[in-house]
Tab-separated table of C-alpha atoms and ligand atoms in Angstrom:
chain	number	residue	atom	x	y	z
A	1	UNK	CA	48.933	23.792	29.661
A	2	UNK	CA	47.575	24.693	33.302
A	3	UNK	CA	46.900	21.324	35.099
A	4	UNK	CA	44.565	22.454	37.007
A	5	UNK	CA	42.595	22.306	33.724
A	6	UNK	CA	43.733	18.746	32.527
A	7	UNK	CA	42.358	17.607	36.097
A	8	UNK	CA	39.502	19.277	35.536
A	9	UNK	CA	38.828	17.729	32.483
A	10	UNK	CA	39.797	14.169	33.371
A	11	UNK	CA	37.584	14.009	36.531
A	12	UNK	CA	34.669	15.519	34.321
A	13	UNK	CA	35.478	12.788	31.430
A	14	UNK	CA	36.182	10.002	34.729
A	15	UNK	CA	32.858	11.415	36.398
A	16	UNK	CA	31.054	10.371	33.062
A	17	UNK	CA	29.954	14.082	32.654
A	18	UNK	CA	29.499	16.176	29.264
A	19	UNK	CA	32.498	18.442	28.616
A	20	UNK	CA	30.915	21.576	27.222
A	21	UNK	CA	31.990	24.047	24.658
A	22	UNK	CA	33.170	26.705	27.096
A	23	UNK	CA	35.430	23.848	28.884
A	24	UNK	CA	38.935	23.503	28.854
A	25	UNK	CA	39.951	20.304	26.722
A	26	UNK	CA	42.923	19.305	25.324
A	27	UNK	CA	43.334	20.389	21.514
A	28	UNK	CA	43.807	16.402	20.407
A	29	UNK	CA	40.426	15.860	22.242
A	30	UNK	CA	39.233	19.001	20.087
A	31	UNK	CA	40.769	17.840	16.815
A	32	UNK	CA	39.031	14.509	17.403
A	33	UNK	CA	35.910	15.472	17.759
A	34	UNK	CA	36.255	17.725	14.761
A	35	UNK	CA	37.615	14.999	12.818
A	36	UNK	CA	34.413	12.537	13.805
A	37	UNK	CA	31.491	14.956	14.004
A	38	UNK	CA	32.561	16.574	10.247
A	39	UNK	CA	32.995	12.860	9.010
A	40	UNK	CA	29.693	12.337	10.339
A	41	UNK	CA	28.028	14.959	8.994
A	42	UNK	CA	29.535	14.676	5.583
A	43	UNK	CA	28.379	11.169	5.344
A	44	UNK	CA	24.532	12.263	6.089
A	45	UNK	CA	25.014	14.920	3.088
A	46	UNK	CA	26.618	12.845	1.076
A	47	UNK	CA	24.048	9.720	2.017
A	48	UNK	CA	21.058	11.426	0.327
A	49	UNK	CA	22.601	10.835	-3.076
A	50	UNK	CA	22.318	7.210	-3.225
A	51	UNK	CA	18.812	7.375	-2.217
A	52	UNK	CA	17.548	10.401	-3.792
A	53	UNK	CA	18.206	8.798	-6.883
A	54	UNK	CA	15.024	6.624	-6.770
A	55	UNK	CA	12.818	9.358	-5.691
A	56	UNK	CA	11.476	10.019	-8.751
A	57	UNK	CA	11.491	6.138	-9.519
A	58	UNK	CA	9.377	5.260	-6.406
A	59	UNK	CA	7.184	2.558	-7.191
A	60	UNK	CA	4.175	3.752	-5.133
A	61	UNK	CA	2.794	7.520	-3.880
A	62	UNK	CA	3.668	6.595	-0.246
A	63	UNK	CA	6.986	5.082	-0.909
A	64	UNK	CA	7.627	8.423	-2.254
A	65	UNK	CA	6.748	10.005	0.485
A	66	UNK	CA	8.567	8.048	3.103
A	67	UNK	CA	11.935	8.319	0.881
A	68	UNK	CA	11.455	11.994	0.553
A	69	UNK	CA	10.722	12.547	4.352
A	70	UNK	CA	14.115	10.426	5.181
A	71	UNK	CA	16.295	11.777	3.046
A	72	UNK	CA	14.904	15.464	4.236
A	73	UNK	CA	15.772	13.652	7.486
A	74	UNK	CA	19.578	12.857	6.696
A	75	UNK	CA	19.681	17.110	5.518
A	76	UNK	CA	18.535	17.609	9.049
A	77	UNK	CA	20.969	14.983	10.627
A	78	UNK	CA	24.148	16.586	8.373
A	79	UNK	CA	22.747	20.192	10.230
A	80	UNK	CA	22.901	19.001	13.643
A	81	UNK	CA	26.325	17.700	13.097
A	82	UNK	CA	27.220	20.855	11.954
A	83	UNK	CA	26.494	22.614	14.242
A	84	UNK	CA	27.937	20.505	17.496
A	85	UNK	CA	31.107	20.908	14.741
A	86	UNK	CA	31.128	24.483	14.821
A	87	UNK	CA	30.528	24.758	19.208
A	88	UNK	CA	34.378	23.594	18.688
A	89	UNK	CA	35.487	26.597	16.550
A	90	UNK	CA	35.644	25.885	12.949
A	91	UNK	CA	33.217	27.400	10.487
A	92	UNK	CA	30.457	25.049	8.421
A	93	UNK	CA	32.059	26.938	5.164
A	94	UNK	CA	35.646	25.520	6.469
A	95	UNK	CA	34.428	22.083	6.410
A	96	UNK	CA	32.912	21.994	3.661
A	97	UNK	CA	35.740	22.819	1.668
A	98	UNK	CA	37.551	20.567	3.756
A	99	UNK	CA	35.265	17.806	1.928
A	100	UNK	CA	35.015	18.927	-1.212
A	101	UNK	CA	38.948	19.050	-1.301
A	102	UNK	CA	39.346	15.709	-0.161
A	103	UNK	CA	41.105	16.768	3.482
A	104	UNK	CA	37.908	15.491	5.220
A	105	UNK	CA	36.446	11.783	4.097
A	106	UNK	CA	32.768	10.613	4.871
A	107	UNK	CA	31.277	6.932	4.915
A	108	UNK	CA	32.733	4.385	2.449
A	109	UNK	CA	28.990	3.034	1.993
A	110	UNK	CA	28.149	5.928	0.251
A	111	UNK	CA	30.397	5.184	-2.224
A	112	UNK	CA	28.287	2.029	-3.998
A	113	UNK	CA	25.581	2.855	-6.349
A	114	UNK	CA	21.817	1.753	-5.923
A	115	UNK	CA	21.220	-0.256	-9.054
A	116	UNK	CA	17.187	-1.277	-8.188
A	117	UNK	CA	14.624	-0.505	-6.297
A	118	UNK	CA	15.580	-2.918	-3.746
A	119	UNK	CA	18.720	-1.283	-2.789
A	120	UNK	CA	16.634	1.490	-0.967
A	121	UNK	CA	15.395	-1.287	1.189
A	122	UNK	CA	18.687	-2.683	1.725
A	123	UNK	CA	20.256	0.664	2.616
A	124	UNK	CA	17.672	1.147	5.095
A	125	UNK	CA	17.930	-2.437	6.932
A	126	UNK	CA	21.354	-3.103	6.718
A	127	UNK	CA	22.845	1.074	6.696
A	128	UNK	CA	20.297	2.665	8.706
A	129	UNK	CA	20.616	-0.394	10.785
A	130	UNK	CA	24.441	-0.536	11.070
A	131	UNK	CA	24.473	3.528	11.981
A	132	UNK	CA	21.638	2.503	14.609
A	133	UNK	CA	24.015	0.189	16.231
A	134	UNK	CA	27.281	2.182	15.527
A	135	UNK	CA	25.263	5.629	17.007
A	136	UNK	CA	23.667	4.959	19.622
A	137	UNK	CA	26.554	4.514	22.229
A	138	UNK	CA	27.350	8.059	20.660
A	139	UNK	CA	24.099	9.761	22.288
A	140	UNK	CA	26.440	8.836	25.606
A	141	UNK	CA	29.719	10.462	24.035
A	142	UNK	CA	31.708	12.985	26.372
A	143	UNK	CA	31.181	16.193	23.914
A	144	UNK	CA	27.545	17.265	25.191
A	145	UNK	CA	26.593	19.078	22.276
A	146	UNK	CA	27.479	16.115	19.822
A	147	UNK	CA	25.882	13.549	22.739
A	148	UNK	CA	22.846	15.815	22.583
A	149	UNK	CA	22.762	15.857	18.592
A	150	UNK	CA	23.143	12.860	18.599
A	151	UNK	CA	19.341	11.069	20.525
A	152	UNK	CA	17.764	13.035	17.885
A	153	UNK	CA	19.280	11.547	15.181
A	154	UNK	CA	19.183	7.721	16.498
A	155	UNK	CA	15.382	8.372	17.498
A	156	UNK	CA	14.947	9.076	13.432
A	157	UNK	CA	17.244	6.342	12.528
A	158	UNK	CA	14.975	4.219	13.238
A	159	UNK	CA	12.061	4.585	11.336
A	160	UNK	CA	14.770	4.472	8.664
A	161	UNK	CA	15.543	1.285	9.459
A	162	UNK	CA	11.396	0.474	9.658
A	163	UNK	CA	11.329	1.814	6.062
A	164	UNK	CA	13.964	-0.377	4.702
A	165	UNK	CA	12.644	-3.653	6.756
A	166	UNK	CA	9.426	-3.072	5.305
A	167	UNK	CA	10.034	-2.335	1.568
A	168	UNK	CA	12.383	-5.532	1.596
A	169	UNK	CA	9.135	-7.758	3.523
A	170	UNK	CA	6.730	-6.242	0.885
A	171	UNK	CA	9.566	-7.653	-2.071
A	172	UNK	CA	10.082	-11.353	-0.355
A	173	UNK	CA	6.449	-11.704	-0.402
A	174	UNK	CA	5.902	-10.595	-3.880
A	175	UNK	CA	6.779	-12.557	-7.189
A	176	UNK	CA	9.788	-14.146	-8.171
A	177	UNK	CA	11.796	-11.161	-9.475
A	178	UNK	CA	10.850	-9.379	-6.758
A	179	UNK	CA	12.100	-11.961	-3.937
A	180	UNK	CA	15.496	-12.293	-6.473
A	181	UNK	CA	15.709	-8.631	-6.771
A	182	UNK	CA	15.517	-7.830	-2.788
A	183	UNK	CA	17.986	-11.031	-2.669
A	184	UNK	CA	20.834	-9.371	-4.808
A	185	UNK	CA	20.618	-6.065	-3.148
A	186	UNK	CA	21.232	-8.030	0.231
A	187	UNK	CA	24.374	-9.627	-1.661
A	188	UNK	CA	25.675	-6.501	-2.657
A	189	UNK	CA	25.141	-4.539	0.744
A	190	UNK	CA	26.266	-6.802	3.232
A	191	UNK	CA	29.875	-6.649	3.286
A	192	UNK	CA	30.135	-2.818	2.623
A	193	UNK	CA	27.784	-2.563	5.742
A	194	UNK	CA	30.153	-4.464	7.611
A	195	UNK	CA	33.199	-2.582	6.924
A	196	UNK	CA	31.157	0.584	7.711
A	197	UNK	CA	32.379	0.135	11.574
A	198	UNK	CA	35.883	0.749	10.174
A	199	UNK	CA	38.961	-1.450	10.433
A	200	UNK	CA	39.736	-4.066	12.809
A	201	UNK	CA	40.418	-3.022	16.403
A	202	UNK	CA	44.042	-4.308	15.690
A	203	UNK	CA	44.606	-1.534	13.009
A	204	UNK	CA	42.318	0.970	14.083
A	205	UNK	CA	44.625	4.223	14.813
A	206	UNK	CA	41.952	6.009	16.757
A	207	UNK	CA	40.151	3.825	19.004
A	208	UNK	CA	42.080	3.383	21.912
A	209	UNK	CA	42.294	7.195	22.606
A	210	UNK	CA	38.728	8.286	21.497
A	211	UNK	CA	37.826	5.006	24.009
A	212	UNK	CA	39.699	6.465	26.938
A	213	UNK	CA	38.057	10.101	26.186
A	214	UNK	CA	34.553	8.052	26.235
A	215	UNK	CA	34.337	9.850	22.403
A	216	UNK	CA	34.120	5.991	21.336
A	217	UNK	CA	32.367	3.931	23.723
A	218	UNK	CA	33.172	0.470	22.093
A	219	UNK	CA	35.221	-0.554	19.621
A	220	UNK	CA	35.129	-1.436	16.344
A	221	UNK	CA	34.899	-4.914	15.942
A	222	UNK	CA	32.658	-5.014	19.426
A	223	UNK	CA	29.709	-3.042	17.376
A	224	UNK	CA	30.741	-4.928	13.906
A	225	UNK	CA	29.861	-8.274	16.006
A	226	UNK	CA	26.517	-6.545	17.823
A	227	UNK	CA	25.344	-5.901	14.144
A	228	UNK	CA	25.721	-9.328	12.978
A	229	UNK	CA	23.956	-10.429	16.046
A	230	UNK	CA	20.668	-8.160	15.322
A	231	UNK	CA	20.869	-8.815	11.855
A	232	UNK	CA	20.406	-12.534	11.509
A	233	UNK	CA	17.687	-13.500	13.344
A	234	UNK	CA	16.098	-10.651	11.558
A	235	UNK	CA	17.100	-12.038	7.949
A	236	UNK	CA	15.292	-14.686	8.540
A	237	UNK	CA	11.994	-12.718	9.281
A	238	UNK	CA	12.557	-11.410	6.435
A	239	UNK	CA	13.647	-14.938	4.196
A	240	UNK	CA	16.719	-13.325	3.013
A	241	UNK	CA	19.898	-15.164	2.856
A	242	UNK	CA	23.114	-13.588	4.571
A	243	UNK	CA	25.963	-13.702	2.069
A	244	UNK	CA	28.159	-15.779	4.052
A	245	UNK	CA	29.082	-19.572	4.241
A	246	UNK	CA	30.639	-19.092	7.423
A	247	UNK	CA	27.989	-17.674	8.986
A	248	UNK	CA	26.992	-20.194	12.139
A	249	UNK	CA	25.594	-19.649	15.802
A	250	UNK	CA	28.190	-19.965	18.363
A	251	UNK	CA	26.798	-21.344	21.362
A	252	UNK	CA	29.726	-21.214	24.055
A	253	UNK	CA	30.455	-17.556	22.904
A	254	UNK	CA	26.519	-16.478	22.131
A	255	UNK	CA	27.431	-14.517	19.447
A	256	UNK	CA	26.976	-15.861	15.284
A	257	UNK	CA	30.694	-16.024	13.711
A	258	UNK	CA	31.174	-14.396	10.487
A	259	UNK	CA	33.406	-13.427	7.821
A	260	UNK	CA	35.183	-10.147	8.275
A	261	UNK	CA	34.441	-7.748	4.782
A	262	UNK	CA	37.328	-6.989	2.693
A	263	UNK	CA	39.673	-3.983	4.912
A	264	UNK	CA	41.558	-3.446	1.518
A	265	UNK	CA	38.442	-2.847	-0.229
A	266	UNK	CA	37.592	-0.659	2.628
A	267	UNK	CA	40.659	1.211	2.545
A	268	UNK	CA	40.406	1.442	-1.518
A	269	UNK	CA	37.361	2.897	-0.934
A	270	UNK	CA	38.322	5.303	1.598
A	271	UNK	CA	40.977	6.670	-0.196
A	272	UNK	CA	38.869	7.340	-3.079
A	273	UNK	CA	39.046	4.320	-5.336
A	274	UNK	CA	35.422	3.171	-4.712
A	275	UNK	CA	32.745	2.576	-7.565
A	276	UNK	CA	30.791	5.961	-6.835
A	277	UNK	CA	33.588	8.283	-4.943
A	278	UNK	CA	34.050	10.578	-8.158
A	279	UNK	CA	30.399	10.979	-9.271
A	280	UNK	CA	29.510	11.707	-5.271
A	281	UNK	CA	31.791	14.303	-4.789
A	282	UNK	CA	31.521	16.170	-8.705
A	283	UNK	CA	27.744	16.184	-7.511
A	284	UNK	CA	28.916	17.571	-3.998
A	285	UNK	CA	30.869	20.663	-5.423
A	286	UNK	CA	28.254	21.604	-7.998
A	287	UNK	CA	25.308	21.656	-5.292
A	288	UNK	CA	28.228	23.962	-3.058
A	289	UNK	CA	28.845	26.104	-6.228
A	290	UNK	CA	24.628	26.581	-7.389
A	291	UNK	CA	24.092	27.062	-3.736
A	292	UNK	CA	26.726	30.083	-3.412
A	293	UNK	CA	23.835	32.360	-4.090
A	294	UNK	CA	21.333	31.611	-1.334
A	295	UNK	CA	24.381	31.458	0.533
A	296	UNK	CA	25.017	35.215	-0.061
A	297	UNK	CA	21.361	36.134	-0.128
A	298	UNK	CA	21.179	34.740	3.691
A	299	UNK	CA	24.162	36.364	5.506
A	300	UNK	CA	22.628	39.548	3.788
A	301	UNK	CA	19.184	39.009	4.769
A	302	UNK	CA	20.962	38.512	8.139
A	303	UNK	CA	23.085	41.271	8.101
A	304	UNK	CA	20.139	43.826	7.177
A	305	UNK	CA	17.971	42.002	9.788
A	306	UNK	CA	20.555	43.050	12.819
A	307	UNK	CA	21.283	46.312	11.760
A	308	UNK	CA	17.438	46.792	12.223
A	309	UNK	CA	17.406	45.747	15.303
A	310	UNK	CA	20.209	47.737	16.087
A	311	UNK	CA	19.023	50.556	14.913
A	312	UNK	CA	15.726	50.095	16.730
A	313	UNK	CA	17.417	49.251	19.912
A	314	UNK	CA	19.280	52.269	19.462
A	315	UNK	CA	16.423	54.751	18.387
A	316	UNK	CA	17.867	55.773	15.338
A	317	UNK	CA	16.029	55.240	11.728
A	318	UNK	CA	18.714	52.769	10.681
A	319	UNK	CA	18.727	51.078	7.246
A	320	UNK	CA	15.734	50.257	5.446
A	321	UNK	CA	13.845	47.502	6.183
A	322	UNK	CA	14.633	44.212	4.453
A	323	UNK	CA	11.476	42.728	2.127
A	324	UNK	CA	9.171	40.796	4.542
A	325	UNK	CA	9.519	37.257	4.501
A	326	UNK	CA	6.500	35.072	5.762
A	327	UNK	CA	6.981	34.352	9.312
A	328	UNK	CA	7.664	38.053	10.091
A	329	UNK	CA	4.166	38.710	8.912
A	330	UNK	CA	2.668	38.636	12.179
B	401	BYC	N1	34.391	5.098	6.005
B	401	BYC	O1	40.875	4.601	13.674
B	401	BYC	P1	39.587	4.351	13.005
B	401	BYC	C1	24.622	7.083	8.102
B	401	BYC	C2	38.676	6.025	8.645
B	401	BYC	S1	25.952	8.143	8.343
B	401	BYC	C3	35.292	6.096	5.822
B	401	BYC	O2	38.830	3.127	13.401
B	401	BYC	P2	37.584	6.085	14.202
B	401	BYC	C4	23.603	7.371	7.088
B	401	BYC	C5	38.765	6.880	9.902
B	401	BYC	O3	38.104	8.119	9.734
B	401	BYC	C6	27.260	7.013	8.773
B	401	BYC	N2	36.376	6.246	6.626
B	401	BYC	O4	38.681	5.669	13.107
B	401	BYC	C7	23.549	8.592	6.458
B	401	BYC	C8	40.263	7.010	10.053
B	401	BYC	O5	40.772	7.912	9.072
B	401	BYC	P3	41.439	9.354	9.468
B	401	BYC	C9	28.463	7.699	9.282
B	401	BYC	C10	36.511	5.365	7.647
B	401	BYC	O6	37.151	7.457	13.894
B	401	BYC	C11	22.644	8.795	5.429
B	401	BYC	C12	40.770	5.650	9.603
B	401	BYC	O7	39.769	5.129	8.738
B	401	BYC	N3	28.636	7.397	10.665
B	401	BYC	O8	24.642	6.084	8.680
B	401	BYC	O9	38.037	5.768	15.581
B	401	BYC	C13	21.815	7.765	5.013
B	401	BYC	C14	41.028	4.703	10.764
B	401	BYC	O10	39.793	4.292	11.412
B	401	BYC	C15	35.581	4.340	7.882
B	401	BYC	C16	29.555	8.011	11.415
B	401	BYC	O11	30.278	8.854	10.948
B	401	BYC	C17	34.489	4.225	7.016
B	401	BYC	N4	33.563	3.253	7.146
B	401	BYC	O12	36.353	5.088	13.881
B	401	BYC	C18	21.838	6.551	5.667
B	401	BYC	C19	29.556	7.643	12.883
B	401	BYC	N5	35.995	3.640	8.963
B	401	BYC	O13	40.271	10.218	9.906
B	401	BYC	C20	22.737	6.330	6.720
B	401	BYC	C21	30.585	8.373	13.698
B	401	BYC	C22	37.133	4.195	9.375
B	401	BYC	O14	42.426	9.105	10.543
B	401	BYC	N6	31.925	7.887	13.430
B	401	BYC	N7	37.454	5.232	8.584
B	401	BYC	O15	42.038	9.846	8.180
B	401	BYC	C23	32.473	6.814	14.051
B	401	BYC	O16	31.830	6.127	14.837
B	401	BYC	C24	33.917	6.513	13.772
B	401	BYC	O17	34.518	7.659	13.175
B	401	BYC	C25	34.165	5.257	12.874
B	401	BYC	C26	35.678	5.127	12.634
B	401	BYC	C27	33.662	4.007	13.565
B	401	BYC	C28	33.467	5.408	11.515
């Protein structure tokens, strides 16, 4: 390693500027990032199963619509992440194998089903809400083109969050099954939206470094706390009880205490012993499989497309021309 580079690198990361793709970093700093940003973008793929499975079921034309434009959101999210991924030299194709193989994990949320209706507007309030808090430090991360994917993202995060307050409001100011309904979805999405920050800062193997590299700007258990802190106040807006006796308003410390989730449910989950892990990833590696054909059908079309130009650049006939496609008709 030249040091000339590490300094270079460590005033840029000190200076609180972007490190950029043609930078010199250190490969741990590289294989972080990797690590994070295909996590992250896994988890957005992977995060429009639970909900896409009450498109269909939607109880109203414009709830249908909103669902369908957010989870065509989380496609767009998993594509940005992507593609900061591959500014740090591995291929989209490489990690999504690394996924579907099991080398690569994505969020343990995904991995509980949505029973009702109700449990759209709970992921959106307490997920959407919980990535809000969790993401937004990242729009400041040190990587620019992850920082950079990343305002986009939080800036569509949250209507998300909009869309599940507001389907939950509508349900506590219906009828009885409705208020019970949006109740029990609350139950069963509060602790696995509390362990979606990962495991206590004590335990946490990553933190400290991706902290010092300004990857992480706070820690675990900071943002787990910040959560809690937005959420209550806005439970009872919406006349939803938190599931949590311990739950109380800590005056000296400002802050509401809690009680931590479950970290061996997390890590149960995590390694692939959730309620949903098997029937999220089977439906994973069929979608990669159907899709291997407009896969093939696109680096073609691509292929054919530069040799054109190349050949028109060139002055030489070249191939034949590809079949038009719509937005080359001028
Ligand atoms: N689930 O040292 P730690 C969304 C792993 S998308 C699974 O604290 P780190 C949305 C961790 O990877 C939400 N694994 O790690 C989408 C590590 O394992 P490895 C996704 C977890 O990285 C669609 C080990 O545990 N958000 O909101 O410093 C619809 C030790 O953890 C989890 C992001 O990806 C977990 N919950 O911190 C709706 C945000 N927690 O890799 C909504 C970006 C920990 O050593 N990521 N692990 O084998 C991050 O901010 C950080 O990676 C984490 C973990 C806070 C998640």
């Amino acid at each position: 390693m030249d040091s000339a580079e590490q300094e270079a690198f460590e005033a840029t990361i000190a200076a609180d500027s972007t490190i950029e793709p043609r930078d010199w970093m250190p490969e741990e700093y590289r294989r972080t990032l990797i690590r994070q940003i295909a996590q992250h973008a896994h988890s957005e793929i992977i995060g429009m199963q639970p909900e896409g499975n009450w498109i269909g079921r939607a109880p109203t034309l414009a709830r249908k619509a909103i669902l369908l434009a957010k989870v065509q959101d989380e496609a767009g999210h998993g594509l940005y992440l992507y593609a900061a991924a591959e500014t740090l030299g591995v291929s989209r194709d490489d990690l999504e194998r690394r996924l579907l193989d099991g080398r690569q994990k994505y969020s343990s949320i995904f991995n509980y089903p949505t029973l009702t209706w109700a449990d759209v507007g709970a992921i959106g309030w307490l997920v959407d809400g919980a990535a809000i808090v969790n993401q937004v430090p990242l729009c400041r991360c040190s990587y620019g083109p992850y920082a950079r994917a990343m305002i986009r993202i939080c800036k569509e995060e949250s209507f998300h969050q909009r869309q599940g307050f507001d389907i939950l409001y509508t349900l506590t100011r219906g009828t009885d099954e409705q208020r019970a309904m949006a109740q029990d979805a609350v139950d069963r999405w509060w602790y696995p939206s509390l362990a979606m920050f990962g495991p206590p800062d004590a335990i946490s193997t990553h933190t400290e470094r991706s902290m010092a590299w300004r990857i992480k700007r706070f820690s675990n258990d900071h943002l787990r706390q910040k959560f809690v802190d937005m959420i209550v106040p806005q439970a009872e807006v919406l006349g939803v009880r938190l599931p949590d006796p311990a739950l109380r308003f800590n005056a000296k410390t400002g802050h509401w205490e809690f009680t931590p989730p479950d970290y061996d449910e997390l890590f149960a989950v995590i390694s692939g012993r959730g309620p949903a892990n098997r029937q999220r990833l089977t439906h994973r590696r069929t979608a990669y499989e159907e899709g291997a054909w407009v896969r093939e059908a696109a680096v073609a079309y691509a292929a054919k497309a530069a040799a054109r130009a190349a050949s028109q650049s060139s002055g030489t006939a070249g191939p034949p021309r590809a079949p038009a496609v719509p937005d080359e008709v001028a």
